[in-house]
Amino acid sequence: MAELINQTKNQPIIKNLRIATSFSTRSKGFIGRKNLDTQEGLWFPQCNWIHTFFMSIPIDVVYLDKKMKVRKVQKNLKPWRFPAPVLFAHSVIELSVGQIDSKKIEVGDTLHVGH
């Protein structure tokens, strides 16, 4: 587990960030989950898009470039969606719905993953 921090705002975002590096973690993501804790998230390094097929809950999604700068945010992405890949995105973070607004994550912010 890792912690996700907004360096621009000097503010913690979540304390329990899982890093999806294995095939099984990347494939499963949050599929099958009925809810997510507000301190829970999943980071997909070297990824510029995700899908929500087979998911039963909506999520907030943050797309980051190679320097961990926020390129795009998607709030309340519903299950069974296939959004377009994001140009210049290098990784994606999935969060529980409402976290983008409650933590005030904005395009241009720089995030940091700490271990």
Coordinates of C-alpha atoms in Angstrom, one line a residue:
M1 CA 0.0 0.0 0.0
A2 CA 1.0 3.6 -0.6
E3 CA -0.2 7.0 0.2
L4 CA -1.4 9.5 -2.5
I5 CA -0.6 13.1 -1.9
N6 CA -1.4 16.3 -3.8
Q7 CA 2.0 18.0 -3.9
T8 CA 0.5 21.2 -5.4
K9 CA -1.8 21.7 -2.5
N10 CA 0.4 19.9 0.1
Q11 CA -2.6 17.8 1.0
P12 CA -3.0 14.0 1.5
I13 CA -5.6 12.4 -0.8
I14 CA -5.8 8.8 0.4
K15 CA -3.8 6.5 2.7
N16 CA -4.5 3.1 1.0
L17 CA -3.4 3.3 -2.6
R18 CA -2.8 -0.1 -4.2
I19 CA -0.5 -0.2 -7.1
A20 CA -1.7 -2.4 -10.0
T21 CA 1.5 -3.8 -11.4
S22 CA 0.6 -7.5 -11.8
F23 CA -1.6 -8.9 -14.6
S24 CA -4.2 -10.1 -12.1
T25 CA -4.5 -6.8 -10.2
R26 CA -4.6 -4.8 -13.5
S27 CA -7.3 -7.1 -14.9
K28 CA -9.5 -7.2 -11.9
G29 CA -9.2 -3.6 -10.7
F30 CA -12.3 -2.9 -8.6
I31 CA -14.5 -5.4 -10.5
G32 CA -16.8 -7.2 -8.1
R33 CA -16.6 -4.5 -5.4
K34 CA -19.9 -3.3 -3.9
N35 CA -18.4 -0.2 -2.4
L36 CA -15.1 1.6 -1.9
D37 CA -13.8 3.3 1.2
T38 CA -12.9 7.0 0.9
Q39 CA -9.3 6.2 1.8
E40 CA -9.0 3.5 -0.9
G41 CA -7.7 3.8 -4.5
L42 CA -6.0 1.9 -7.3
W43 CA -3.1 3.3 -9.4
F44 CA -2.4 1.9 -12.9
P45 CA 1.1 2.9 -13.9
Q46 CA 1.9 3.0 -17.6
C47 CA -1.8 3.2 -18.6
N48 CA -3.7 5.9 -20.4
W49 CA -7.3 4.6 -20.2
I50 CA -9.5 2.3 -18.2
H51 CA -13.0 0.8 -18.6
T52 CA -15.7 0.1 -16.1
F53 CA -17.1 -3.1 -17.7
F54 CA -18.4 -5.6 -15.1
M55 CA -18.2 -3.0 -12.3
S56 CA -21.2 -2.5 -10.1
I57 CA -20.2 0.9 -8.7
P58 CA -19.2 4.3 -10.3
I59 CA -15.7 5.7 -9.6
D60 CA -13.8 8.9 -9.9
V61 CA -10.8 8.7 -12.3
V62 CA -7.6 10.8 -12.4
Y63 CA -5.3 10.7 -15.5
L64 CA -1.7 11.6 -14.9
D65 CA 1.2 12.4 -17.3
K66 CA 4.8 11.1 -16.8
K67 CA 5.5 13.8 -14.3
M68 CA 2.4 12.9 -12.2
K69 CA 0.6 16.1 -13.3
V70 CA -3.1 15.7 -13.6
R71 CA -4.2 15.8 -17.3
K72 CA -7.9 15.0 -16.9
V73 CA -10.4 14.1 -14.2
Q74 CA -13.6 12.1 -14.7
K75 CA -16.1 12.3 -11.9
N76 CA -18.7 9.6 -11.2
L77 CA -17.8 7.3 -14.2
K78 CA -20.6 4.8 -14.3
P79 CA -20.3 1.1 -14.7
W80 CA -20.1 -0.4 -18.2
R81 CA -18.4 2.6 -19.7
F82 CA -15.4 2.7 -22.1
P83 CA -14.0 6.3 -22.1
A84 CA -11.5 7.4 -24.8
P85 CA -7.8 7.2 -24.0
V86 CA -6.4 10.5 -22.7
L87 CA -3.6 12.1 -24.7
F88 CA -0.3 12.3 -22.8
A89 CA -1.7 10.3 -19.9
H90 CA 0.9 7.8 -18.5
S91 CA -1.0 6.5 -15.5
V92 CA -4.5 6.3 -14.1
I93 CA -5.9 6.4 -10.5
E94 CA -9.3 5.1 -9.6
L95 CA -10.9 6.6 -6.5
S96 CA -14.3 6.3 -4.7
V97 CA -16.9 8.6 -6.1
G98 CA -16.7 12.1 -4.6
Q99 CA -13.0 12.1 -3.9
I100 CA -12.1 14.4 -6.8
D101 CA -14.5 17.1 -5.4
S102 CA -13.8 16.5 -1.7
K103 CA -10.0 16.6 -2.2
K104 CA -10.2 19.3 -4.8
I105 CA -8.1 17.5 -7.4
E106 CA -7.8 19.7 -10.4
V107 CA -6.1 19.5 -13.9
G108 CA -2.6 20.9 -13.4
D109 CA -2.1 19.6 -9.9
T110 CA 1.0 17.4 -9.3
L111 CA 0.4 14.2 -7.3
H112 CA 2.9 12.0 -5.5
V113 CA 2.8 8.3 -4.5
G114 CA 4.7 7.7 -1.3
H115 CA 5.5 4.3 0.2

